[in-house]
Amino acid sequence: ISVGNCNSDGISAKGDITINGGEIVGNTVTKSINGTGYGGAIMAAGHLTITGGKIVGGTAKYGGAINISNNCVMTLGGTAIVEGGQSTGSGGGNIIVQTGTLNITVGTIKNGKAHTGSAYGGNILAFNKSSIINITGGTIEGGEAKYGGNIFINHAQGATVSTSNCQILDGLCSAEGAGGNIYAYTGSTLNIGEGTVIRGGFDDEEEGNNLFIYNATVNMTGGTIAGYVHHVNGGTLNLAGAPVIYDEEA
């Protein structure tokens, strides 16, 4: 499948979508079928499976590359790459999970940007309590946003993100924001398990800023965080097993 340079959703469907090769490149959406700009490359409301190919450079108000809604289950695996998506609204530079589940088993999500105003989740935005993200492999890297350069787990909604055997690297937040790699906000849950590596998160003044916990719950039973963890306003960090947290610059 190959879709390029369209001024609409590259693919918009309520049914199942399977992509195992090809490219979707440079798509921009200003108004989706629900009346708002979601999912520059793909707006999925069924089952979405991507095991190969590339989605490059989508632009939308929410979810520059991919929008997941209507209890969609998306699985990213194989050699699939999602990169360079941009949110022109509140966030989800590459992917926004509104209501549904994102399973990442292998593959790469990188270089997403959410820079407009109070923008959240340069690579991935988990939007509400019906947002579930399971990352059991692959790499998420190079995202940029005011809050949550790579991943933002949304406030007051109870979204859940779980990680194992993956890398979350080199995210960037603004100096006025927080969470270079991950921002876990009020009411959300982040479960960090064995094999997770979180490293290289900074703000734009080059201060370490890997994980920011704001009145959220983080359970860490394994893995490594190399760099600063900020924990404020009643948030909870539970450690069990053999997790490793250290200052990479020390």
GROMACS .gro file of C-alpha atoms in nm:
model
  250
    1ILE     CA    1   0.000   0.000   0.000
    2SER     CA    2   0.135   0.347  -0.084
    3VAL     CA    3  -0.044   0.674  -0.012
    4GLY     CA    4   0.138   1.006  -0.036
    5ASN     CA    5   0.089   1.381  -0.013
    6CYS     CA    6  -0.286   1.377   0.045
    7ASN     CA    7  -0.474   1.665   0.209
    8SER     CA    8  -0.700   1.423   0.395
    9ASP     CA    9  -0.670   1.106   0.600
   10GLY     CA   10  -0.446   0.867   0.408
   11ILE     CA   11  -0.667   0.587   0.542
   12SER     CA   12  -0.988   0.635   0.739
   13ALA     CA   13  -1.184   0.325   0.834
   14LYS     CA   14  -1.414   0.174   1.095
   15GLY     CA   15  -1.318  -0.176   0.979
   16ASP     CA   16  -0.993  -0.368   1.007
   17ILE     CA   17  -0.670  -0.244   0.852
   18THR     CA   18  -0.354  -0.451   0.795
   19ILE     CA   19  -0.031  -0.298   0.666
   20ASN     CA   20   0.278  -0.514   0.608
   21GLY     CA   21   0.480  -0.297   0.370
   22GLY     CA   22   0.492   0.015   0.158
   23GLU     CA   23   0.479   0.376   0.272
   24ILE     CA   24   0.225   0.638   0.374
   25VAL     CA   25   0.404   0.970   0.338
   26GLY     CA   26   0.336   1.334   0.411
   27ASN     CA   27  -0.040   1.330   0.464
   28THR     CA   28  -0.219   1.625   0.625
   29VAL     CA   29  -0.571   1.627   0.767
   30THR     CA   30  -0.752   1.944   0.869
   31LYS     CA   31  -1.096   1.792   0.920
   32SER     CA   32  -1.177   1.423   0.979
   33ILE     CA   33  -1.507   1.240   0.942
   34ASN     CA   34  -1.595   1.332   1.302
   35GLY     CA   35  -1.548   1.702   1.225
   36THR     CA   36  -1.209   1.750   1.391
   37GLY     CA   37  -0.855   1.693   1.267
   38TYR     CA   38  -0.748   1.348   1.385
   39GLY     CA   39  -0.499   1.108   1.231
   40GLY     CA   40  -0.299   1.261   0.946
   41ALA     CA   41  -0.211   0.924   0.794
   42ILE     CA   42  -0.456   0.680   0.954
   43MET     CA   43  -0.779   0.726   1.147
   44ALA     CA   44  -0.859   0.382   1.285
   45ALA     CA   45  -1.178   0.275   1.458
   46GLY     CA   46  -1.148  -0.102   1.408
   47HIS     CA   47  -0.843  -0.327   1.433
   48LEU     CA   48  -0.517  -0.187   1.297
   49THR     CA   49  -0.215  -0.413   1.248
   50ILE     CA   50   0.115  -0.278   1.116
   51THR     CA   51   0.401  -0.528   1.076
   52GLY     CA   52   0.607  -0.356   0.808
   53GLY     CA   53   0.649  -0.045   0.600
   54LYS     CA   54   0.672   0.319   0.703
   55ILE     CA   55   0.435   0.594   0.803
   56VAL     CA   56   0.626   0.918   0.760
   57GLY     CA   57   0.545   1.278   0.839
   58GLY     CA   58   0.169   1.293   0.895
   59THR     CA   59   0.016   1.616   1.027
   60ALA     CA   60  -0.311   1.665   1.216
   61LYS     CA   61  -0.451   1.857   1.510
   62TYR     CA   62  -0.446   1.537   1.717
   63GLY     CA   63  -0.239   1.231   1.626
   64GLY     CA   64  -0.018   1.356   1.346
   65ALA     CA   65   0.027   1.008   1.204
   66ILE     CA   66  -0.233   0.780   1.366
   67ASN     CA   67  -0.557   0.825   1.562
   68ILE     CA   68  -0.693   0.529   1.762
   69SER     CA   69  -1.058   0.558   1.868
   70ASN     CA   70  -1.382   0.365   1.909
   71ASN     CA   71  -1.205   0.092   2.113
   72CYS     CA   72  -0.969   0.017   1.826
   73VAL     CA   73  -0.688  -0.229   1.896
   74MET     CA   74  -0.365  -0.133   1.720
   75THR     CA   75  -0.065  -0.367   1.706
   76LEU     CA   76   0.274  -0.242   1.590
   77GLY     CA   77   0.536  -0.510   1.521
   78GLY     CA   78   0.788  -0.650   1.279
   79THR     CA   79   0.990  -0.387   1.096
   80ALA     CA   80   0.724  -0.117   1.107
   81ILE     CA   81   0.832   0.246   1.149
   82VAL     CA   82   0.615   0.544   1.243
   83GLU     CA   83   0.813   0.866   1.228
   84GLY     CA   84   0.803   1.241   1.196
   85GLY     CA   85   0.436   1.299   1.273
   86GLN     CA   86   0.333   1.644   1.395
   87SER     CA   87   0.040   1.755   1.608
   88THR     CA   88  -0.081   2.107   1.544
   89GLY     CA   89  -0.319   2.092   1.841
   90SER     CA   90  -0.292   1.947   2.190
   91GLY     CA   91  -0.071   1.651   2.114
   92GLY     CA   92   0.011   1.303   2.000
   93GLY     CA   93   0.273   1.394   1.740
   94ASN     CA   94   0.284   1.041   1.602
   95ILE     CA   95  -0.003   0.859   1.776
   96ILE     CA   96  -0.301   0.954   1.991
   97VAL     CA   97  -0.489   0.677   2.172
   98GLN     CA   98  -0.833   0.819   2.249
   99THR     CA   99  -1.039   0.510   2.331
  100GLY     CA  100  -0.864   0.184   2.256
  101THR     CA  101  -0.548  -0.019   2.299
  102LEU     CA  102  -0.203   0.021   2.147
  103ASN     CA  103   0.020  -0.288   2.159
  104ILE     CA  104   0.383  -0.236   2.057
  105THR     CA  105   0.574  -0.564   2.026
  106VAL     CA  106   0.859  -0.457   1.797
  107GLY     CA  107   0.917  -0.170   1.556
  108THR     CA  108   1.008   0.197   1.596
  109ILE     CA  109   0.817   0.516   1.677
  110LYS     CA  110   1.036   0.822   1.649
  111ASN     CA  111   1.077   1.195   1.600
  112GLY     CA  112   0.718   1.297   1.662
  113LYS     CA  113   0.650   1.659   1.758
  114ALA     CA  114   0.374   1.836   1.951
  115HIS     CA  115   0.470   2.201   1.988
  116THR     CA  116   0.155   2.411   1.975
  117GLY     CA  117   0.073   2.577   2.311
  118SER     CA  118   0.036   2.325   2.594
  119ALA     CA  119   0.118   2.030   2.373
  120TYR     CA  120   0.136   1.676   2.511
  121GLY     CA  121   0.311   1.361   2.392
  122GLY     CA  122   0.561   1.417   2.113
  123ASN     CA  123   0.543   1.053   2.004
  124ILE     CA  124   0.241   0.912   2.191
  125LEU     CA  125  -0.052   1.064   2.382
  126ALA     CA  126  -0.264   0.831   2.597
  127PHE     CA  127  -0.575   1.044   2.611
  128ASN     CA  128  -0.826   0.907   2.864
  129LYS     CA  129  -0.929   0.622   3.094
  130SER     CA  130  -1.009   0.403   2.795
  131SER     CA  131  -0.652   0.440   2.668
  132ILE     CA  132  -0.434   0.133   2.728
  133ILE     CA  133  -0.080   0.106   2.594
  134ASN     CA  134   0.128  -0.211   2.624
  135ILE     CA  135   0.489  -0.178   2.510
  136THR     CA  136   0.662  -0.518   2.515
  137GLY     CA  137   0.940  -0.442   2.268
  138GLY     CA  138   1.066  -0.192   2.016
  139THR     CA  139   1.201   0.161   2.044
  140ILE     CA  140   1.033   0.495   2.107
  141GLU     CA  141   1.274   0.782   2.060
  142GLY     CA  142   1.336   1.143   1.972
  143GLY     CA  143   0.993   1.287   2.051
  144GLU     CA  144   0.945   1.655   2.136
  145ALA     CA  145   0.662   1.824   2.329
  146LYS     CA  146   0.606   2.072   2.609
  147TYR     CA  147   0.495   1.785   2.832
  148GLY     CA  148   0.607   1.426   2.773
  149GLY     CA  149   0.858   1.439   2.489
  150ASN     CA  150   0.806   1.073   2.405
  151ILE     CA  151   0.492   0.974   2.598
  152PHE     CA  152   0.225   1.166   2.789
  153ILE     CA  153  -0.025   0.972   3.003
  154ASN     CA  154  -0.325   1.199   3.042
  155HIS     CA  155  -0.463   1.372   3.351
  156ALA     CA  156  -0.769   1.283   3.560
  157GLN     CA  157  -0.867   1.004   3.322
  158GLY     CA  158  -0.686   0.694   3.448
  159ALA     CA  159  -0.498   0.597   3.131
  160THR     CA  160  -0.257   0.303   3.174
  161VAL     CA  161   0.082   0.243   3.010
  162SER     CA  162   0.287  -0.073   3.071
  163THR     CA  163   0.641  -0.135   2.944
  164SER     CA  164   0.888  -0.424   2.922
  165ASN     CA  165   1.183  -0.520   2.699
  166CYS     CA  166   1.178  -0.184   2.518
  167GLN     CA  167   1.374   0.137   2.486
  168ILE     CA  168   1.236   0.487   2.545
  169LEU     CA  169   1.513   0.727   2.450
  170ASP     CA  170   1.618   1.087   2.390
  171GLY     CA  171   1.290   1.267   2.440
  172LEU     CA  172   1.281   1.645   2.476
  173CYS     CA  173   1.042   1.866   2.671
  174SER     CA  174   1.046   2.245   2.696
  175ALA     CA  175   1.203   2.417   2.997
  176GLU     CA  176   0.856   2.540   3.095
  177GLY     CA  177   0.722   2.186   3.064
  178ALA     CA  178   0.835   1.851   3.205
  179GLY     CA  179   0.895   1.486   3.126
  180GLY     CA  180   1.155   1.461   2.853
  181ASN     CA  181   1.076   1.094   2.801
  182ILE     CA  182   0.754   1.029   2.996
  183TYR     CA  183   0.504   1.245   3.184
  184ALA     CA  184   0.255   1.055   3.403
  185TYR     CA  185  -0.023   1.294   3.505
  186THR     CA  186  -0.304   1.290   3.760
  187GLY     CA  187  -0.496   0.964   3.789
  188SER     CA  188  -0.285   0.771   3.538
  189THR     CA  189  -0.080   0.455   3.593
  190LEU     CA  190   0.262   0.366   3.452
  191ASN     CA  191   0.394   0.011   3.499
  192ILE     CA  192   0.767  -0.027   3.422
  193GLY     CA  193   0.885  -0.388   3.395
  194GLU     CA  194   1.193  -0.596   3.318
  195GLY     CA  195   1.401  -0.499   3.018
  196THR     CA  196   1.272  -0.142   2.996
  197VAL     CA  197   1.541   0.121   2.934
  198ILE     CA  198   1.448   0.489   2.978
  199ARG     CA  199   1.739   0.717   2.898
  200GLY     CA  200   1.841   1.052   2.756
  201GLY     CA  201   1.539   1.266   2.844
  202PHE     CA  202   1.612   1.640   2.863
  203ASP     CA  203   1.447   1.977   2.854
  204ASP     CA  204   1.552   2.239   2.604
  205GLU     CA  205   1.796   2.391   2.855
  206GLU     CA  206   1.976   2.056   2.864
  207GLU     CA  207   1.863   1.970   3.215
  208GLY     CA  208   1.800   1.600   3.277
  209ASN     CA  209   1.429   1.522   3.275
  210ASN     CA  210   1.350   1.156   3.209
  211LEU     CA  211   1.032   1.081   3.399
  212PHE     CA  212   0.790   1.328   3.559
  213ILE     CA  213   0.528   1.196   3.802
  214TYR     CA  214   0.248   1.438   3.888
  215ASN     CA  215  -0.013   1.290   4.122
  216ALA     CA  216   0.005   0.963   3.928
  217THR     CA  217   0.105   0.607   4.019
  218VAL     CA  218   0.424   0.452   3.884
  219ASN     CA  219   0.500   0.087   3.960
  220MET     CA  220   0.856  -0.014   3.873
  221THR     CA  221   0.937  -0.384   3.907
  222GLY     CA  222   1.240  -0.392   3.678
  223GLY     CA  223   1.420  -0.206   3.405
  224THR     CA  224   1.653   0.092   3.413
  225ILE     CA  225   1.600   0.467   3.429
  226ALA     CA  226   1.925   0.646   3.351
  227GLY     CA  227   1.870   1.006   3.457
  228TYR     CA  228   1.642   1.225   3.664
  229VAL     CA  229   1.302   1.123   3.797
  230HIS     CA  230   1.083   1.411   3.920
  231HIS     CA  231   0.811   1.321   4.167
  232VAL     CA  232   0.569   1.592   4.280
  233ASN     CA  233   0.223   1.674   4.417
  234GLY     CA  234   0.131   1.347   4.583
  235GLY     CA  235   0.240   1.110   4.310
  236THR     CA  236   0.347   0.756   4.402
  237LEU     CA  237   0.657   0.566   4.293
  238ASN     CA  238   0.644   0.201   4.399
  239LEU     CA  239   0.965   0.000   4.365
  240ALA     CA  240   0.980  -0.380   4.377
  241GLY     CA  241   1.199  -0.653   4.231
  242ALA     CA  242   1.529  -0.521   4.095
  243PRO     CA  243   1.478  -0.186   3.920
  244VAL     CA  244   1.774   0.045   3.860
  245ILE     CA  245   1.756   0.425   3.878
  246TYR     CA  246   2.075   0.627   3.852
  247ASP     CA  247   2.211   0.964   3.747
  248GLU     CA  248   2.371   0.907   3.409
  249GLU     CA  249   2.582   1.223   3.449
  250ALA     CA  250   2.716   1.144   3.797
   0.00000   0.00000   0.00000
